[in-house]
CSV table of C-alpha atoms in Angstrom, one decimal:
chain,number,residue,atom,x,y,z
K,1,UNK,CA,-27.0,5.1,-18.0
K,2,UNK,CA,-24.5,2.6,-19.3
K,3,UNK,CA,-25.6,-0.9,-18.3
K,4,UNK,CA,-22.2,-1.9,-16.9
K,5,UNK,CA,-22.0,1.3,-14.9
K,6,UNK,CA,-25.5,0.7,-13.5
K,7,UNK,CA,-24.5,-2.8,-12.5
K,8,UNK,CA,-21.3,-1.6,-10.8
K,9,UNK,CA,-23.2,1.1,-9.0
K,10,UNK,CA,-25.8,-1.4,-7.8
K,11,UNK,CA,-23.1,-3.7,-6.5
K,12,UNK,CA,-21.5,-0.8,-4.6
K,13,UNK,CA,-24.8,0.2,-3.1
K,14,UNK,CA,-25.6,-3.4,-2.1
K,15,UNK,CA,-22.1,-3.8,-0.7
K,16,UNK,CA,-22.3,-0.6,1.4
K,17,UNK,CA,-25.8,-1.5,2.7
K,18,UNK,CA,-24.6,-5.0,3.7
K,19,UNK,CA,-21.6,-3.5,5.4
K,20,UNK,CA,-23.6,-1.2,7.6
K,21,UNK,CA,-26.0,-3.9,8.5
K,22,UNK,CA,-23.2,-6.4,9.3
K,23,UNK,CA,-21.3,-3.9,11.4
K,24,UNK,CA,-24.4,-3.4,13.5
K,25,UNK,CA,-24.7,-7.1,14.2
K,26,UNK,CA,-21.1,-8.0,15.1
K,27,UNK,CA,-19.2,-7.2,18.3
K,28,UNK,CA,-15.6,-6.4,19.0
K,29,UNK,CA,-14.6,-10.0,19.6
K,30,UNK,CA,-15.8,-11.1,16.1
K,31,UNK,CA,-14.6,-8.2,14.0
K,32,UNK,CA,-11.3,-9.9,13.1
K,33,UNK,CA,-13.0,-13.2,12.2
K,34,UNK,CA,-15.7,-11.3,10.2
K,35,UNK,CA,-13.1,-9.4,8.1
K,36,UNK,CA,-11.0,-12.4,7.6
K,37,UNK,CA,-13.9,-14.5,6.3
K,38,UNK,CA,-14.8,-11.8,3.7
K,39,UNK,CA,-11.2,-11.5,2.5
K,40,UNK,CA,-10.8,-15.3,2.3
K,41,UNK,CA,-14.0,-15.5,0.3
K,42,UNK,CA,-12.5,-12.9,-2.1
K,43,UNK,CA,-9.3,-14.9,-2.4
K,44,UNK,CA,-11.2,-18.1,-3.2
K,45,UNK,CA,-13.2,-16.2,-5.9
K,46,UNK,CA,-10.4,-13.9,-7.2
K,47,UNK,CA,-10.5,-15.5,-10.7
K,48,UNK,CA,-14.3,-15.6,-11.0
K,49,UNK,CA,-15.3,-12.7,-13.3
K,50,UNK,CA,-18.6,-14.3,-14.0
K,51,UNK,CA,-21.2,-14.6,-11.3
K,52,UNK,CA,-24.7,-13.4,-11.0
K,53,UNK,CA,-23.9,-9.7,-11.5
K,54,UNK,CA,-21.1,-10.1,-13.9
K,55,UNK,CA,-18.3,-9.2,-11.4
K,56,UNK,CA,-18.5,-11.8,-8.7
K,57,UNK,CA,-15.0,-11.2,-7.3
K,58,UNK,CA,-15.4,-7.4,-7.4
K,59,UNK,CA,-18.6,-7.4,-5.4
K,60,UNK,CA,-16.9,-9.4,-2.6
K,61,UNK,CA,-13.9,-7.1,-2.8
K,62,UNK,CA,-16.1,-4.0,-2.5
K,63,UNK,CA,-17.8,-5.6,0.5
K,64,UNK,CA,-14.4,-6.2,2.1
K,65,UNK,CA,-13.2,-2.7,1.5
K,66,UNK,CA,-16.4,-1.1,2.9
K,67,UNK,CA,-16.4,-3.4,5.9
K,68,UNK,CA,-12.8,-2.6,6.7
K,69,UNK,CA,-13.4,1.1,6.3
K,70,UNK,CA,-16.4,1.1,8.6
K,71,UNK,CA,-14.5,-0.9,11.1
K,72,UNK,CA,-11.6,1.5,11.2
K,73,UNK,CA,-13.9,4.5,11.6
K,74,UNK,CA,-15.5,3.0,14.8
K,75,UNK,CA,-14.0,4.1,18.1
K,76,UNK,CA,-15.4,1.0,19.8
K,77,UNK,CA,-13.2,-1.1,17.4
K,78,UNK,CA,-10.0,0.8,18.0
K,79,UNK,CA,-8.3,-1.8,20.1
K,80,UNK,CA,-9.2,-4.8,17.9
K,81,UNK,CA,-6.3,-7.3,17.5
K,82,UNK,CA,-6.3,-8.4,13.9
K,83,UNK,CA,-4.5,-11.7,14.6
K,84,UNK,CA,-6.4,-13.6,12.0
K,85,UNK,CA,-6.5,-11.0,9.3
K,86,UNK,CA,-2.8,-10.3,9.6
K,87,UNK,CA,-2.2,-13.8,8.4
K,88,UNK,CA,-3.6,-12.8,5.0
K,89,UNK,CA,-2.3,-9.3,4.6
K,90,UNK,CA,0.3,-6.8,6.0
K,91,UNK,CA,-0.9,-4.7,9.0
K,92,UNK,CA,1.6,-2.2,10.5
K,93,UNK,CA,1.4,0.4,13.2
K,94,UNK,CA,3.6,3.4,13.9
K,95,UNK,CA,5.5,3.7,17.2
K,96,UNK,CA,3.3,6.5,18.4
K,97,UNK,CA,0.3,4.2,17.8
K,98,UNK,CA,-1.4,7.0,15.7
K,99,UNK,CA,-1.1,5.5,12.2
K,100,UNK,CA,-2.1,2.0,11.1
K,101,UNK,CA,-1.8,0.7,7.5
K,102,UNK,CA,-3.5,-2.3,6.0
K,103,UNK,CA,-2.1,-3.7,2.7
K,104,UNK,CA,-3.7,-6.5,0.8
K,105,UNK,CA,-3.4,-8.2,-2.6
K,106,UNK,CA,-6.2,-7.5,-5.1
K,107,UNK,CA,-4.7,-9.2,-8.1
K,108,UNK,CA,-2.0,-11.9,-8.4
K,109,UNK,CA,-1.1,-12.4,-12.0
K,110,UNK,CA,1.8,-14.7,-11.3
K,111,UNK,CA,4.7,-12.3,-10.7
K,112,UNK,CA,2.5,-9.2,-11.2
K,113,UNK,CA,0.8,-8.0,-8.0
K,114,UNK,CA,-1.6,-5.2,-7.4
K,115,UNK,CA,-1.7,-4.3,-3.7
K,116,UNK,CA,-4.2,-1.9,-2.2
K,117,UNK,CA,-3.8,-0.2,1.1
K,118,UNK,CA,-5.9,1.7,3.6
K,119,UNK,CA,-4.9,3.8,6.6
K,120,UNK,CA,-6.4,4.7,10.0
K,121,UNK,CA,-5.0,7.8,11.6
K,122,UNK,CA,-5.9,9.2,15.0
K,123,UNK,CA,-6.2,13.0,14.9
K,124,UNK,CA,-7.9,15.4,17.4
K,125,UNK,CA,-9.7,12.5,19.1
K,126,UNK,CA,-11.1,11.3,15.8
K,127,UNK,CA,-10.3,8.5,13.4
K,128,UNK,CA,-9.4,9.4,9.8
K,129,UNK,CA,-9.6,6.5,7.3
K,130,UNK,CA,-8.7,6.4,3.6
K,131,UNK,CA,-6.8,4.7,0.8
K,132,UNK,CA,-3.1,5.1,0.1
K,133,UNK,CA,-3.5,4.3,-3.5
K,134,UNK,CA,-4.1,6.5,-6.5
K,135,UNK,CA,-6.9,5.4,-8.9
K,136,UNK,CA,-8.1,6.3,-12.3
K,137,UNK,CA,-11.8,6.8,-13.2
K,138,UNK,CA,-11.8,3.1,-14.2
K,139,UNK,CA,-10.7,2.2,-10.7
K,140,UNK,CA,-7.2,1.1,-11.8
K,141,UNK,CA,-4.5,1.7,-9.3
K,142,UNK,CA,-1.7,3.9,-10.8
K,143,UNK,CA,1.4,5.9,-10.0
K,144,UNK,CA,3.2,2.9,-8.6
K,145,UNK,CA,1.1,3.0,-5.4
K,146,UNK,CA,0.1,-0.7,-5.9
K,147,UNK,CA,2.4,-1.7,-3.1
K,148,UNK,CA,2.2,-3.2,0.3
K,149,UNK,CA,3.6,-1.1,3.1
K,150,UNK,CA,5.7,-3.1,5.5
K,151,UNK,CA,7.6,-0.6,7.7
K,152,UNK,CA,6.7,2.8,9.3
K,153,UNK,CA,9.3,5.2,10.8
K,154,UNK,CA,8.3,8.2,12.8
K,155,UNK,CA,10.2,11.3,11.4
K,156,UNK,CA,9.1,14.5,13.1
K,157,UNK,CA,6.0,16.6,13.6
K,158,UNK,CA,3.7,13.8,12.9
K,159,UNK,CA,5.4,12.8,9.7
K,160,UNK,CA,5.9,9.2,8.8
K,161,UNK,CA,8.3,7.5,6.5
K,162,UNK,CA,6.6,4.4,5.0
K,163,UNK,CA,8.6,1.7,3.2
K,164,UNK,CA,6.7,-0.4,0.7
K,165,UNK,CA,7.2,-3.2,-1.9
K,166,UNK,CA,5.7,-3.9,-5.3
K,167,UNK,CA,6.4,-5.9,-8.5
K,168,UNK,CA,5.2,-5.7,-12.1
K,169,UNK,CA,6.7,-9.0,-13.1
K,170,UNK,CA,9.4,-9.3,-15.8
K,171,UNK,CA,12.0,-10.3,-13.2
K,172,UNK,CA,11.9,-7.0,-11.3
K,173,UNK,CA,10.6,-5.6,-8.1
K,174,UNK,CA,10.5,-2.1,-6.7
K,175,UNK,CA,10.7,-0.4,-3.3
K,176,UNK,CA,8.8,2.7,-2.4
K,177,UNK,CA,9.5,5.3,0.3
K,178,UNK,CA,6.7,7.8,1.1
K,179,UNK,CA,6.8,10.6,3.6
K,180,UNK,CA,3.2,10.8,4.8
K,181,UNK,CA,1.5,13.5,6.9
K,182,UNK,CA,-2.1,14.4,7.7
K,183,UNK,CA,-3.2,17.5,5.8
K,184,UNK,CA,-6.5,18.9,4.5
K,185,UNK,CA,-8.3,16.0,6.2
K,186,UNK,CA,-6.4,13.2,4.5
K,187,UNK,CA,-3.0,11.4,4.8
K,188,UNK,CA,-0.9,12.7,1.9
K,189,UNK,CA,2.5,12.2,0.3
K,190,UNK,CA,5.0,15.1,0.7
K,191,UNK,CA,5.4,17.7,-2.0
K,192,UNK,CA,8.7,17.2,-3.7
K,193,UNK,CA,10.6,16.1,-0.6
K,194,UNK,CA,12.6,13.3,-2.2
K,195,UNK,CA,15.1,15.4,-4.2
K,196,UNK,CA,12.1,17.0,-6.0
K,197,UNK,CA,9.9,14.0,-6.2
K,198,UNK,CA,6.8,13.2,-4.0
K,199,UNK,CA,8.0,9.6,-3.6
K,200,UNK,CA,11.3,7.7,-3.9
K,201,UNK,CA,11.0,4.5,-6.0
K,202,UNK,CA,13.9,2.2,-6.5
K,203,UNK,CA,13.7,-0.8,-8.9
K,204,UNK,CA,16.0,-3.9,-8.8
K,205,UNK,CA,16.1,-7.4,-10.2
K,206,UNK,CA,14.3,-10.0,-8.1
K,207,UNK,CA,16.5,-12.3,-6.1
K,208,UNK,CA,19.1,-9.6,-5.2
K,209,UNK,CA,18.2,-8.9,-1.6
K,210,UNK,CA,21.6,-7.2,-1.2
K,211,UNK,CA,20.3,-4.3,-3.3
K,212,UNK,CA,17.2,-3.6,-1.3
K,213,UNK,CA,17.4,0.1,-0.2
K,214,UNK,CA,17.6,0.6,3.6
K,215,UNK,CA,16.6,3.4,6.0
K,216,UNK,CA,18.7,4.1,9.1
K,217,UNK,CA,16.5,5.9,11.7
K,218,UNK,CA,19.6,7.0,13.7
K,219,UNK,CA,21.1,9.0,10.9
K,220,UNK,CA,17.8,9.5,9.1
K,221,UNK,CA,19.3,8.3,5.8
K,222,UNK,CA,18.0,6.2,2.9
K,223,UNK,CA,20.9,4.3,1.4
K,224,UNK,CA,20.8,2.5,-2.0
K,225,UNK,CA,23.1,1.2,-4.7
K,226,UNK,CA,24.1,3.2,-7.7
K,227,UNK,CA,22.9,1.2,-10.7
K,228,UNK,CA,24.0,1.1,-14.4
K,229,UNK,CA,22.5,-0.6,-17.5
K,230,UNK,CA,23.4,-4.2,-18.0
K,231,UNK,CA,24.3,-5.2,-21.6
K,232,UNK,CA,24.0,-8.7,-23.2
K,233,UNK,CA,27.5,-10.0,-23.7
K,234,UNK,CA,28.9,-6.5,-23.2
K,235,UNK,CA,27.2,-5.3,-26.5
K,236,UNK,CA,26.3,-1.7,-26.0
K,237,UNK,CA,23.6,-2.1,-28.7
K,238,UNK,CA,21.9,-4.9,-26.7
K,239,UNK,CA,20.6,-3.6,-23.3
K,240,UNK,CA,19.2,-6.5,-21.2
K,241,UNK,CA,16.6,-4.3,-19.5
K,242,UNK,CA,18.2,-5.1,-16.1
K,243,UNK,CA,20.6,-3.0,-14.0
K,244,UNK,CA,23.9,-3.8,-12.2
K,245,UNK,CA,25.3,-2.3,-9.1
K,246,UNK,CA,28.5,-0.2,-9.5
K,247,UNK,CA,29.3,-0.9,-5.9
K,248,UNK,CA,28.8,2.7,-4.9
K,249,UNK,CA,26.3,3.5,-2.2
K,250,UNK,CA,24.2,6.6,-2.6
K,251,UNK,CA,22.3,8.3,0.3
K,252,UNK,CA,19.4,10.6,0.9
K,253,UNK,CA,19.4,12.3,4.3
K,254,UNK,CA,16.4,13.9,6.0
K,255,UNK,CA,16.8,17.6,6.9
K,256,UNK,CA,14.4,20.4,7.3
K,257,UNK,CA,11.4,18.4,6.0
K,258,UNK,CA,13.1,16.9,2.9
K,259,UNK,CA,15.4,14.1,1.9
K,260,UNK,CA,18.5,15.6,0.1
K,261,UNK,CA,21.3,13.7,-1.7
K,262,UNK,CA,24.6,13.4,0.2
K,263,UNK,CA,27.8,14.3,-1.6
K,264,UNK,CA,30.2,11.4,-1.8
């Protein structure tokens, strides 16, 4: 077995065992404080890639993820108020109180952020828990799912529209809309419901809040600006890499399980 893989496996095993033991020894009143202390320790060590096992920050992060997952699976911890933890990450709950999403920052490289997120969903008197991120075999988050989710809208038939934010630096930020539903034992994105795509992503230049896409729950419409390429000094051979608004507003309306473009 590759040495690095063995070490990582050992860290995961230790983290999981520690999680189980710690969960048995804490009560409802201390859950919030316990999770917060682990995440704060991770933040304090987020640049420490040395450590005893070669991945100090990652071992703490794995411990936090395992502890959070075990907490969310426990019925006895269902009504925990995460007042302290919410000061360090985004925690949102759907109106029907069935879906809760936790989003936290795992990497802050200046203006490049990688957010991870975990959900808790009540289904058939049970609690389903999982990640809302897509990862490669190397554990890298991909497919623009490295976002924090900050709004949930109930759509219909236990479907939820989640709005999220992310940034890869370079003066840009992006907003993600995901239509989530519980299928095959996990919370999943829809299949092609955003004009053929599973998600709707919209990228703008940072600092232009007027361009942030919006959702109107009354009309069930996502509205966003039509964008065109910006050129340096008007030179068509010198694209700036940024986009300008044409002033035209485009819309996607929810109907029969999908969001379809509206004709203007």
